[in-house]
Amino acid sequence: SKRFYPWLICFGCLLAEFVVIGLACNLLGTFFPYMQSELGFTNTQTSSLVTVRSVSNALAALFLKKYYEKFDVRAGLSLSVFFARLSFAALSVNKNYILCVALIIVLGSAVALGGIYGVTLILKRWFRTGSTDGGIKEWNTYLVYGTCHDGRGECYDRQRGRP
């Protein structure tokens, strides 16, 4: 029904944030001990992967506006989820450090291009504060954003506004 379809959109956006941000940022570090023991990576090599991901994330964020002008919001978010999943799958079978760095660059770019910005653009289409259409769009936008952005897996101190 039309009344519940926006909540399906919210759930889909939650899953997109879980894949793109939750897994890419929060889960990557759990693989470092295995990378060191199984692949022979040093502490420097494994910790440099977080730096590479952060730098590629920051550089890709510079192109957010152009990215979403070129691609539709749904296509852009779908592409970033696809590349995040692809890079994770390729990392699981990878045994080469240089290829691992390249895959982390793809992962960091997917985090920037498909993270909060893309999800927020989709949610803005479905939920508006003060809407007069009489439907689900009358819900407070912050409820929807809070529900959806919990997919990142981060806890915030609401009073201080920081992690």
Tab-separated table of N, CA, C and O in Angstrom, residues 9-129:
chain	number	residue	atom	x	y	z
A	9	ILE	N	11.144	2.240	1.795
A	9	ILE	CA	12.258	3.062	1.311
A	9	ILE	C	13.230	3.334	2.463
A	9	ILE	O	14.445	3.222	2.307
A	10	CYS	N	12.693	3.666	3.623
A	10	CYS	CA	13.527	3.917	4.805
A	10	CYS	C	14.328	2.670	5.173
A	10	CYS	O	15.519	2.756	5.466
A	11	PHE	N	13.696	1.505	5.130
A	11	PHE	CA	14.387	0.252	5.445
A	11	PHE	C	15.474	-0.041	4.406
A	11	PHE	O	16.570	-0.479	4.756
A	12	GLY	N	15.186	0.207	3.138
A	12	GLY	CA	16.196	0.015	2.104
A	12	GLY	C	17.383	0.947	2.290
A	12	GLY	O	18.536	0.551	2.094
A	13	CYS	N	17.110	2.175	2.690
A	13	CYS	CA	18.198	3.120	2.953
A	13	CYS	C	19.009	2.699	4.177
A	13	CYS	O	20.231	2.871	4.201
A	14	LEU	N	18.333	2.145	5.186
A	14	LEU	CA	19.042	1.627	6.351
A	14	LEU	C	19.996	0.515	5.926
A	14	LEU	O	21.149	0.479	6.352
A	15	LEU	N	19.529	-0.391	5.077
A	15	LEU	CA	20.398	-1.470	4.588
A	15	LEU	C	21.554	-0.930	3.761
A	15	LEU	O	22.684	-1.425	3.854
A	16	ALA	N	21.284	0.099	2.950
A	16	ALA	CA	22.354	0.707	2.148
A	16	ALA	C	23.414	1.314	3.058
A	16	ALA	O	24.613	1.138	2.825
A	17	GLU	N	23.009	2.016	4.106
A	17	GLU	CA	23.988	2.588	5.027
A	17	GLU	C	24.723	1.505	5.793
A	17	GLU	O	25.902	1.643	6.092
A	18	PHE	N	24.025	0.422	6.114
A	18	PHE	CA	24.680	-0.670	6.809
A	18	PHE	C	25.793	-1.269	5.955
A	18	PHE	O	26.892	-1.523	6.437
A	19	VAL	N	25.521	-1.470	4.674
A	19	VAL	CA	26.528	-2.051	3.781
A	19	VAL	C	27.652	-1.059	3.518
A	19	VAL	O	28.828	-1.390	3.626
A	20	VAL	N	27.283	0.161	3.167
A	20	VAL	CA	28.295	1.125	2.721
A	20	VAL	C	29.094	1.689	3.886
A	20	VAL	O	30.316	1.782	3.806
A	21	ILE	N	28.449	2.052	4.967
A	21	ILE	CA	29.177	2.684	6.064
A	21	ILE	C	29.427	1.703	7.207
A	21	ILE	O	30.548	1.592	7.699
A	22	GLY	N	28.398	0.992	7.621
A	22	GLY	CA	28.539	0.095	8.765
A	22	GLY	C	29.595	-0.974	8.562
A	22	GLY	O	30.475	-1.170	9.391
A	23	LEU	N	29.523	-1.656	7.433
A	23	LEU	CA	30.508	-2.715	7.170
A	23	LEU	C	31.871	-2.144	6.806
A	23	LEU	O	32.894	-2.603	7.295
A	24	ALA	N	31.884	-1.140	5.948
A	24	ALA	CA	33.157	-0.623	5.447
A	24	ALA	C	33.974	0.062	6.532
A	24	ALA	O	35.199	-0.054	6.555
A	25	CYS	N	33.325	0.777	7.419
A	25	CYS	CA	34.065	1.521	8.436
A	25	CYS	C	34.237	0.752	9.740
A	25	CYS	O	35.282	0.823	10.371
A	26	ASN	N	33.217	0.037	10.145
A	26	ASN	CA	33.260	-0.607	11.456
A	26	ASN	C	33.782	-2.032	11.429
A	26	ASN	O	34.298	-2.519	12.418
A	27	LEU	N	33.637	-2.717	10.320
A	27	LEU	CA	34.003	-4.124	10.272
A	27	LEU	C	35.416	-4.367	9.744
A	27	LEU	O	36.000	-5.409	10.010
A	28	LEU	N	35.960	-3.420	9.035
A	28	LEU	CA	37.253	-3.631	8.381
A	28	LEU	C	38.359	-3.987	9.372
A	28	LEU	O	39.160	-4.889	9.131
A	29	GLY	N	38.400	-3.318	10.495
A	29	GLY	CA	39.452	-3.558	11.484
A	29	GLY	C	39.439	-4.950	12.084
A	29	GLY	O	40.469	-5.429	12.578
A	30	THR	N	38.305	-5.621	12.046
A	30	THR	CA	38.253	-6.974	12.607
A	30	THR	C	39.034	-7.976	11.763
A	30	THR	O	39.374	-9.049	12.252
A	31	PHE	N	39.312	-7.628	10.526
A	31	PHE	CA	40.060	-8.524	9.653
A	31	PHE	C	41.575	-8.350	9.759
A	31	PHE	O	42.321	-9.149	9.224
A	32	PHE	N	42.026	-7.314	10.439
A	32	PHE	CA	43.457	-7.033	10.494
A	32	PHE	C	44.278	-8.153	11.126
A	32	PHE	O	45.334	-8.505	10.598
A	33	PRO	N	43.865	-8.752	12.252
A	33	PRO	CA	44.669	-9.858	12.791
A	33	PRO	C	44.802	-11.023	11.810
A	33	PRO	O	45.861	-11.654	11.721
A	34	TYR	N	43.752	-11.287	11.047
A	34	TYR	CA	43.806	-12.380	10.069
A	34	TYR	C	44.688	-11.996	8.879
A	34	TYR	O	45.375	-12.854	8.320
A	35	MET	N	44.664	-10.736	8.504
A	35	MET	CA	45.547	-10.286	7.426
A	35	MET	C	47.005	-10.437	7.847
A	35	MET	O	47.859	-10.784	7.034
A	36	GLN	N	47.270	-10.178	9.110
A	36	GLN	CA	48.646	-10.301	9.592
A	36	GLN	C	49.073	-11.756	9.704
A	36	GLN	O	50.172	-12.121	9.270
A	37	SER	N	48.217	-12.604	10.244
A	37	SER	CA	48.622	-13.995	10.442
A	37	SER	C	48.568	-14.817	9.154
A	37	SER	O	49.462	-15.619	8.897
A	38	GLU	N	47.557	-14.630	8.343
A	38	GLU	CA	47.388	-15.440	7.139
A	38	GLU	C	48.155	-14.905	5.935
A	38	GLU	O	48.669	-15.669	5.132
A	39	LEU	N	48.168	-13.577	5.783
A	39	LEU	CA	48.789	-12.989	4.595
A	39	LEU	C	50.190	-12.444	4.864
A	39	LEU	O	50.883	-12.049	3.931
A	40	GLY	N	50.561	-12.366	6.124
A	40	GLY	CA	51.894	-11.886	6.463
A	40	GLY	C	52.037	-10.367	6.402
A	40	GLY	O	53.161	-9.866	6.317
A	41	PHE	N	50.930	-9.631	6.468
A	41	PHE	CA	51.011	-8.173	6.474
A	41	PHE	C	51.577	-7.711	7.815
A	41	PHE	O	51.336	-8.315	8.854
A	42	THR	N	52.328	-6.626	7.782
A	42	THR	CA	52.871	-6.055	9.011
A	42	THR	C	51.828	-5.149	9.658
A	42	THR	O	50.798	-4.829	9.063
A	43	ASN	N	52.119	-4.712	10.883
A	43	ASN	CA	51.226	-3.769	11.563
A	43	ASN	C	51.100	-2.480	10.765
A	43	ASN	O	50.010	-1.896	10.694
A	44	THR	N	52.193	-2.037	10.188
A	44	THR	CA	52.179	-0.810	9.395
A	44	THR	C	51.296	-0.962	8.166
A	44	THR	O	50.525	-0.059	7.830
A	45	GLN	N	51.408	-2.086	7.505
A	45	GLN	CA	50.594	-2.303	6.308
A	45	GLN	C	49.103	-2.354	6.644
A	45	GLN	O	48.301	-1.749	5.946
A	46	THR	N	48.744	-3.056	7.688
A	46	THR	CA	47.319	-3.160	8.015
A	46	THR	C	46.758	-1.832	8.505
A	46	THR	O	45.647	-1.451	8.141
A	47	SER	N	47.509	-1.105	9.315
A	47	SER	CA	46.993	0.183	9.787
A	47	SER	C	46.979	1.220	8.672
A	47	SER	O	46.159	2.150	8.694
A	48	SER	N	47.838	1.067	7.680
A	48	SER	CA	47.825	2.013	6.554
A	48	SER	C	46.554	1.860	5.719
A	48	SER	O	46.159	2.801	5.026
A	49	LEU	N	45.919	0.717	5.787
A	49	LEU	CA	44.680	0.520	5.039
A	49	LEU	C	43.575	1.459	5.528
A	49	LEU	O	42.776	1.950	4.735
A	50	VAL	N	43.539	1.725	6.825
A	50	VAL	CA	42.550	2.661	7.361
A	50	VAL	C	42.852	4.072	6.861
A	50	VAL	O	41.949	4.824	6.494
A	51	THR	N	44.122	4.427	6.813
A	51	THR	CA	44.509	5.745	6.303
A	51	THR	C	44.154	5.881	4.833
A	51	THR	O	43.613	6.918	4.409
A	52	VAL	N	44.429	4.854	4.062
A	52	VAL	CA	44.101	4.889	2.627
A	52	VAL	C	42.596	5.014	2.438
A	52	VAL	O	42.122	5.796	1.602
A	53	ARG	N	41.823	4.269	3.225
A	53	ARG	CA	40.366	4.371	3.118
A	53	ARG	C	39.879	5.775	3.477
A	53	ARG	O	39.026	6.333	2.809
A	54	SER	N	40.436	6.352	4.512
A	54	SER	CA	40.023	7.692	4.932
A	54	SER	C	40.385	8.758	3.904
A	54	SER	O	39.585	9.655	3.634
A	55	VAL	N	41.568	8.652	3.330
A	55	VAL	CA	41.980	9.628	2.313
A	55	VAL	C	41.137	9.486	1.053
A	55	VAL	O	40.684	10.490	0.485
A	56	SER	N	40.889	8.262	0.610
A	56	SER	CA	40.049	8.078	-0.577
A	56	SER	C	38.621	8.521	-0.300
A	56	SER	O	37.950	9.071	-1.186
A	57	ASN	N	38.162	8.337	0.916
A	57	ASN	CA	36.838	8.808	1.311
A	57	ASN	C	36.773	10.330	1.220
A	57	ASN	O	35.823	10.892	0.670
A	58	ALA	N	37.770	11.003	1.747
A	58	ALA	CA	37.794	12.472	1.720
A	58	ALA	C	37.900	13.011	0.293
A	58	ALA	O	37.233	13.993	-0.060
A	59	LEU	N	38.716	12.376	-0.528
A	59	LEU	CA	38.865	12.841	-1.909
A	59	LEU	C	37.601	12.597	-2.732
A	59	LEU	O	37.206	13.438	-3.543
A	60	ALA	N	36.964	11.463	-2.515
A	60	ALA	CA	35.729	11.174	-3.249
A	60	ALA	C	34.600	12.108	-2.827
A	60	ALA	O	33.727	12.447	-3.635
A	61	ALA	N	34.623	12.544	-1.574
A	61	ALA	CA	33.579	13.455	-1.096
A	61	ALA	C	33.617	14.794	-1.829
A	61	ALA	O	32.603	15.487	-1.908
A	62	LEU	N	34.759	15.143	-2.383
A	62	LEU	CA	34.860	16.383	-3.156
A	62	LEU	C	34.022	16.331	-4.429
A	62	LEU	O	33.679	17.363	-4.986
A	63	PHE	N	33.693	15.124	-4.884
A	63	PHE	CA	32.964	14.958	-6.143
A	63	PHE	C	31.505	14.533	-5.942
A	63	PHE	O	30.864	14.084	-6.879
A	64	LEU	N	30.991	14.689	-4.732
A	64	LEU	CA	29.615	14.266	-4.452
A	64	LEU	C	28.599	14.949	-5.346
A	64	LEU	O	27.720	14.305	-5.919
A	65	LYS	N	28.705	16.258	-5.478
A	65	LYS	CA	27.714	16.998	-6.256
A	65	LYS	C	27.739	16.567	-7.718
A	65	LYS	O	26.691	16.303	-8.322
A	66	LYS	N	28.931	16.463	-8.288
A	66	LYS	CA	29.038	16.037	-9.688
A	66	LYS	C	28.572	14.598	-9.873
A	66	LYS	O	27.974	14.266	-10.896
A	67	TYR	N	28.847	13.751	-8.905
A	67	TYR	CA	28.437	12.346	-8.974
A	67	TYR	C	26.920	12.232	-9.051
A	67	TYR	O	26.384	11.508	-9.883
A	68	TYR	N	26.226	12.963	-8.179
A	68	TYR	CA	24.770	12.874	-8.172
A	68	TYR	C	24.108	13.729	-9.251
A	68	TYR	O	22.927	13.584	-9.508
A	69	GLU	N	24.864	14.609	-9.896
A	69	GLU	CA	24.341	15.280	-11.090
A	69	GLU	C	24.430	14.349	-12.294
A	69	GLU	O	23.568	14.363	-13.161
A	70	LYS	N	25.472	13.530	-12.333
A	70	LYS	CA	25.655	12.602	-13.448
A	70	LYS	C	24.714	11.402	-13.340
A	70	LYS	O	24.131	10.970	-14.319
A	71	PHE	N	24.585	10.859	-12.130
A	71	PHE	CA	23.742	9.692	-11.907
A	71	PHE	C	22.499	10.118	-11.138
A	71	PHE	O	22.537	11.019	-10.317
A	72	ASP	N	21.412	9.426	-11.392
A	72	ASP	CA	20.218	9.588	-10.577
A	72	ASP	C	20.557	9.146	-9.154
A	72	ASP	O	21.467	8.337	-8.950
A	73	VAL	N	19.841	9.655	-8.168
A	73	VAL	CA	20.145	9.328	-6.782
A	73	VAL	C	20.051	7.821	-6.540
A	73	VAL	O	20.935	7.237	-5.898
A	74	ARG	N	19.030	7.184	-7.068
A	74	ARG	CA	18.893	5.735	-6.869
A	74	ARG	C	20.026	4.980	-7.549
A	74	ARG	O	20.576	4.031	-6.990
A	75	ALA	N	20.380	5.388	-8.758
A	75	ALA	CA	21.469	4.712	-9.474
A	75	ALA	C	22.806	4.960	-8.777
A	75	ALA	O	23.628	4.046	-8.652
A	76	GLY	N	23.025	6.183	-8.318
A	76	GLY	CA	24.280	6.500	-7.631
A	76	GLY	C	24.440	5.732	-6.336
A	76	GLY	O	25.520	5.204	-6.047
A	77	LEU	N	23.369	5.638	-5.565
A	77	LEU	CA	23.428	4.885	-4.323
A	77	LEU	C	23.587	3.392	-4.606
A	77	LEU	O	24.359	2.707	-3.937
A	78	SER	N	22.897	2.895	-5.602
A	78	SER	CA	23.023	1.475	-5.957
A	78	SER	C	24.438	1.137	-6.418
A	78	SER	O	24.978	0.085	-6.065
A	79	LEU	N	25.037	2.027	-7.201
A	79	LEU	CA	26.425	1.803	-7.644
A	79	LEU	C	27.393	1.759	-6.469
A	79	LEU	O	28.291	0.920	-6.429
A	80	SER	N	27.217	2.665	-5.528
A	80	SER	CA	28.139	2.680	-4.395
A	80	SER	C	27.971	1.430	-3.528
A	80	SER	O	28.954	0.877	-3.044
A	81	VAL	N	26.732	0.976	-3.338
A	81	VAL	CA	26.514	-0.269	-2.588
A	81	VAL	C	27.146	-1.442	-3.341
A	81	VAL	O	27.802	-2.305	-2.738
A	82	PHE	N	26.980	-1.463	-4.658
A	82	PHE	CA	27.563	-2.536	-5.464
A	82	PHE	C	29.087	-2.549	-5.338
A	82	PHE	O	29.693	-3.608	-5.122
A	83	PHE	N	29.726	-1.379	-5.448
A	83	PHE	CA	31.188	-1.338	-5.368
A	83	PHE	C	31.698	-1.622	-3.961
A	83	PHE	O	32.780	-2.198	-3.798
A	84	ALA	N	30.936	-1.256	-2.943
A	84	ALA	CA	31.337	-1.604	-1.577
A	84	ALA	C	31.308	-3.122	-1.391
A	84	ALA	O	32.243	-3.709	-0.839
A	85	ARG	N	30.240	-3.749	-1.871
A	85	ARG	CA	30.140	-5.211	-1.753
A	85	ARG	C	31.196	-5.904	-2.605
A	85	ARG	O	31.784	-6.898	-2.195
A	86	LEU	N	31.428	-5.390	-3.806
A	86	LEU	CA	32.431	-5.976	-4.689
A	86	LEU	C	33.820	-5.902	-4.076
A	86	LEU	O	34.580	-6.877	-4.107
A	87	SER	N	34.163	-4.756	-3.487
A	87	SER	CA	35.490	-4.625	-2.895
A	87	SER	C	35.642	-5.528	-1.674
A	87	SER	O	36.712	-6.110	-1.467
A	88	PHE	N	34.577	-5.681	-0.876
A	88	PHE	CA	34.648	-6.609	0.255
A	88	PHE	C	34.835	-8.041	-0.225
A	88	PHE	O	35.623	-8.801	0.333
A	89	ALA	N	34.104	-8.432	-1.268
A	89	ALA	CA	34.240	-9.789	-1.797
A	89	ALA	C	35.640	-10.018	-2.349
A	89	ALA	O	36.246	-11.077	-2.131
A	90	ALA	N	36.170	-9.027	-3.053
A	90	ALA	CA	37.518	-9.157	-3.610
A	90	ALA	C	38.571	-9.159	-2.506
A	90	ALA	O	39.593	-9.849	-2.623
A	91	LEU	N	38.343	-8.409	-1.433
A	91	LEU	CA	39.286	-8.423	-0.309
A	91	LEU	C	39.341	-9.788	0.358
A	91	LEU	O	40.383	-10.185	0.878
A	92	SER	N	38.249	-10.518	0.325
A	92	SER	CA	38.230	-11.820	0.992
A	92	SER	C	39.080	-12.864	0.278
A	92	SER	O	39.518	-13.826	0.903
A	93	VAL	N	39.319	-12.698	-1.005
A	93	VAL	CA	40.139	-13.660	-1.745
A	93	VAL	C	41.502	-13.089	-2.135
A	93	VAL	O	42.304	-13.786	-2.739
A	94	ASN	N	41.759	-11.867	-1.777
A	94	ASN	CA	42.996	-11.193	-2.143
A	94	ASN	C	44.154	-11.631	-1.250
A	94	ASN	O	43.982	-11.835	-0.064
A	95	LYS	N	45.340	-11.758	-1.840
A	95	LYS	CA	46.518	-12.105	-1.068
A	95	LYS	C	47.680	-11.139	-1.320
A	95	LYS	O	48.763	-11.308	-0.801
A	96	ASN	N	47.431	-10.094	-2.083
A	96	ASN	CA	48.466	-9.143	-2.470
A	96	ASN	C	48.194	-7.795	-1.810
A	96	ASN	O	47.077	-7.283	-1.876
A	97	TYR	N	49.225	-7.195	-1.199
A	97	TYR	CA	49.038	-5.932	-0.492
A	97	TYR	C	48.667	-4.783	-1.439
A	97	TYR	O	47.783	-3.981	-1.128
A	98	ILE	N	49.311	-4.695	-2.593
A	98	ILE	CA	49.036	-3.596	-3.533
A	98	ILE	C	47.597	-3.671	-4.039
A	98	ILE	O	46.894	-2.655	-4.114
A	99	LEU	N	47.141	-4.854	-4.366
A	99	LEU	CA	45.746	-5.017	-4.787
A	99	LEU	C	44.793	-4.702	-3.636
A	99	LEU	O	43.721	-4.128	-3.838
A	100	CYS	N	45.200	-5.044	-2.426
A	100	CYS	CA	44.398	-4.731	-1.247
A	100	CYS	C	44.246	-3.215	-1.091
A	100	CYS	O	43.156	-2.723	-0.794
A	101	VAL	N	45.302	-2.477	-1.315
A	101	VAL	CA	45.243	-1.006	-1.249
A	101	VAL	C	44.295	-0.470	-2.318
A	101	VAL	O	43.474	0.420	-2.051
A	102	ALA	N	44.360	-1.009	-3.523
A	102	ALA	CA	43.467	-0.566	-4.595
A	102	ALA	C	42.009	-0.838	-4.236
A	102	ALA	O	41.129	0.003	-4.474
A	103	LEU	N	41.737	-2.000	-3.652
A	103	LEU	CA	40.371	-2.329	-3.253
A	103	LEU	C	39.892	-1.447	-2.104
A	103	LEU	O	38.715	-1.077	-2.039
A	104	ILE	N	40.789	-1.080	-1.218
A	104	ILE	CA	40.432	-0.175	-0.119
A	104	ILE	C	40.121	1.215	-0.663
A	104	ILE	O	39.241	1.913	-0.142
A	105	ILE	N	40.804	1.635	-1.722
A	105	ILE	CA	40.489	2.923	-2.353
A	105	ILE	C	39.075	2.887	-2.922
A	105	ILE	O	38.298	3.838	-2.764
A	106	VAL	N	38.716	1.789	-3.569
A	106	VAL	CA	37.350	1.636	-4.088
A	106	VAL	C	36.346	1.649	-2.938
A	106	VAL	O	35.302	2.305	-3.011
A	107	LEU	N	36.675	0.961	-1.860
A	107	LEU	CA	35.788	0.908	-0.703
A	107	LEU	C	35.610	2.292	-0.078
A	107	LEU	O	34.485	2.701	0.235
A	108	GLY	N	36.694	3.032	0.100
A	108	GLY	CA	36.607	4.375	0.663
A	108	GLY	C	35.811	5.323	-0.213
A	108	GLY	O	35.041	6.152	0.281
A	109	SER	N	35.955	5.190	-1.514
A	109	SER	CA	35.181	6.021	-2.435
A	109	SER	C	33.699	5.666	-2.376
A	109	SER	O	32.838	6.547	-2.417
A	110	ALA	N	33.397	4.388	-2.251
A	110	ALA	CA	31.997	3.962	-2.142
A	110	ALA	C	31.365	4.486	-0.862
A	110	ALA	O	30.187	4.857	-0.854
A	111	VAL	N	32.136	4.544	0.211
A	111	VAL	CA	31.622	5.084	1.474
A	111	VAL	C	31.241	6.551	1.303
A	111	VAL	O	30.178	6.987	1.741
A	112	ALA	N	32.096	7.307	0.650
A	112	ALA	CA	31.814	8.739	0.470
A	112	ALA	C	30.646	8.966	-0.472
A	112	ALA	O	29.762	9.777	-0.193
A	113	LEU	N	30.637	8.257	-1.588
A	113	LEU	CA	29.629	8.519	-2.613
A	113	LEU	C	28.273	7.917	-2.292
A	113	LEU	O	27.251	8.384	-2.794
A	114	GLY	N	28.224	6.898	-1.475
A	114	GLY	CA	26.946	6.264	-1.197
A	114	GLY	C	26.535	6.311	0.247
A	114	GLY	O	25.628	5.606	0.654
A	115	GLY	N	27.185	7.124	1.011
A	115	GLY	CA	26.879	7.170	2.428
A	115	GLY	C	25.694	8.051	2.765
A	115	GLY	O	24.634	7.997	2.135
A	116	ILE	N	25.884	8.864	3.741
A	116	ILE	CA	24.805	9.670	4.305
A	116	ILE	C	24.210	10.613	3.273
A	116	ILE	O	22.998	10.834	3.240
A	117	TYR	N	25.023	11.160	2.403
A	117	TYR	CA	24.541	12.150	1.442
A	117	TYR	C	23.496	11.552	0.493
A	117	TYR	O	22.416	12.094	0.322
A	118	GLY	N	23.817	10.424	-0.106
A	118	GLY	CA	22.889	9.780	-1.040
A	118	GLY	C	21.616	9.306	-0.371
A	118	GLY	O	20.515	9.470	-0.899
A	119	VAL	N	21.759	8.738	0.818
A	119	VAL	CA	20.593	8.262	1.554
A	119	VAL	C	19.697	9.434	1.949
A	119	VAL	O	18.477	9.367	1.833
A	120	THR	N	20.298	10.527	2.366
A	120	THR	CA	19.512	11.698	2.746
A	120	THR	C	18.766	12.271	1.552
A	120	THR	O	17.615	12.707	1.683
A	121	LEU	N	19.378	12.264	0.380
A	121	LEU	CA	18.678	12.748	-0.813
A	121	LEU	C	17.441	11.899	-1.112
A	121	LEU	O	16.392	12.429	-1.480
A	122	ILE	N	17.568	10.593	-0.961
A	122	ILE	CA	16.408	9.718	-1.198
A	122	ILE	C	15.330	9.954	-0.148
A	122	ILE	O	14.145	10.061	-0.461
A	123	LEU	N	15.726	10.060	1.110
A	123	LEU	CA	14.749	10.246	2.173
A	123	LEU	C	14.026	11.589	2.057
A	123	LEU	O	12.854	11.691	2.412
A	124	LYS	N	14.716	12.607	1.560
A	124	LYS	CA	14.074	13.919	1.384
A	124	LYS	C	12.924	13.848	0.389
A	124	LYS	O	11.993	14.634	0.462
A	125	ARG	N	12.996	12.925	-0.551
A	125	ARG	CA	11.920	12.778	-1.532
A	125	ARG	C	10.656	12.193	-0.908
A	125	ARG	O	9.558	12.422	-1.388
A	126	TRP	N	10.823	11.394	0.141
A	126	TRP	CA	9.690	10.660	0.687
A	126	TRP	C	9.133	11.234	1.977
A	126	TRP	O	7.966	11.034	2.297
A	127	PHE	N	9.977	11.901	2.753
A	127	PHE	CA	9.541	12.397	4.047
A	127	PHE	C	9.836	13.888	4.139
A	127	PHE	O	10.966	14.310	3.964
A	128	ARG	N	8.807	14.656	4.447
A	128	ARG	CA	8.971	16.102	4.591
A	128	ARG	C	8.280	16.546	5.864
A	128	ARG	O	7.151	16.153	6.132
A	129	THR	N	8.937	17.418	6.609
A	129	THR	CA	8.319	17.984	7.796
A	129	THR	C	7.320	19.044	7.370
A	129	THR	O	7.622	19.882	6.530
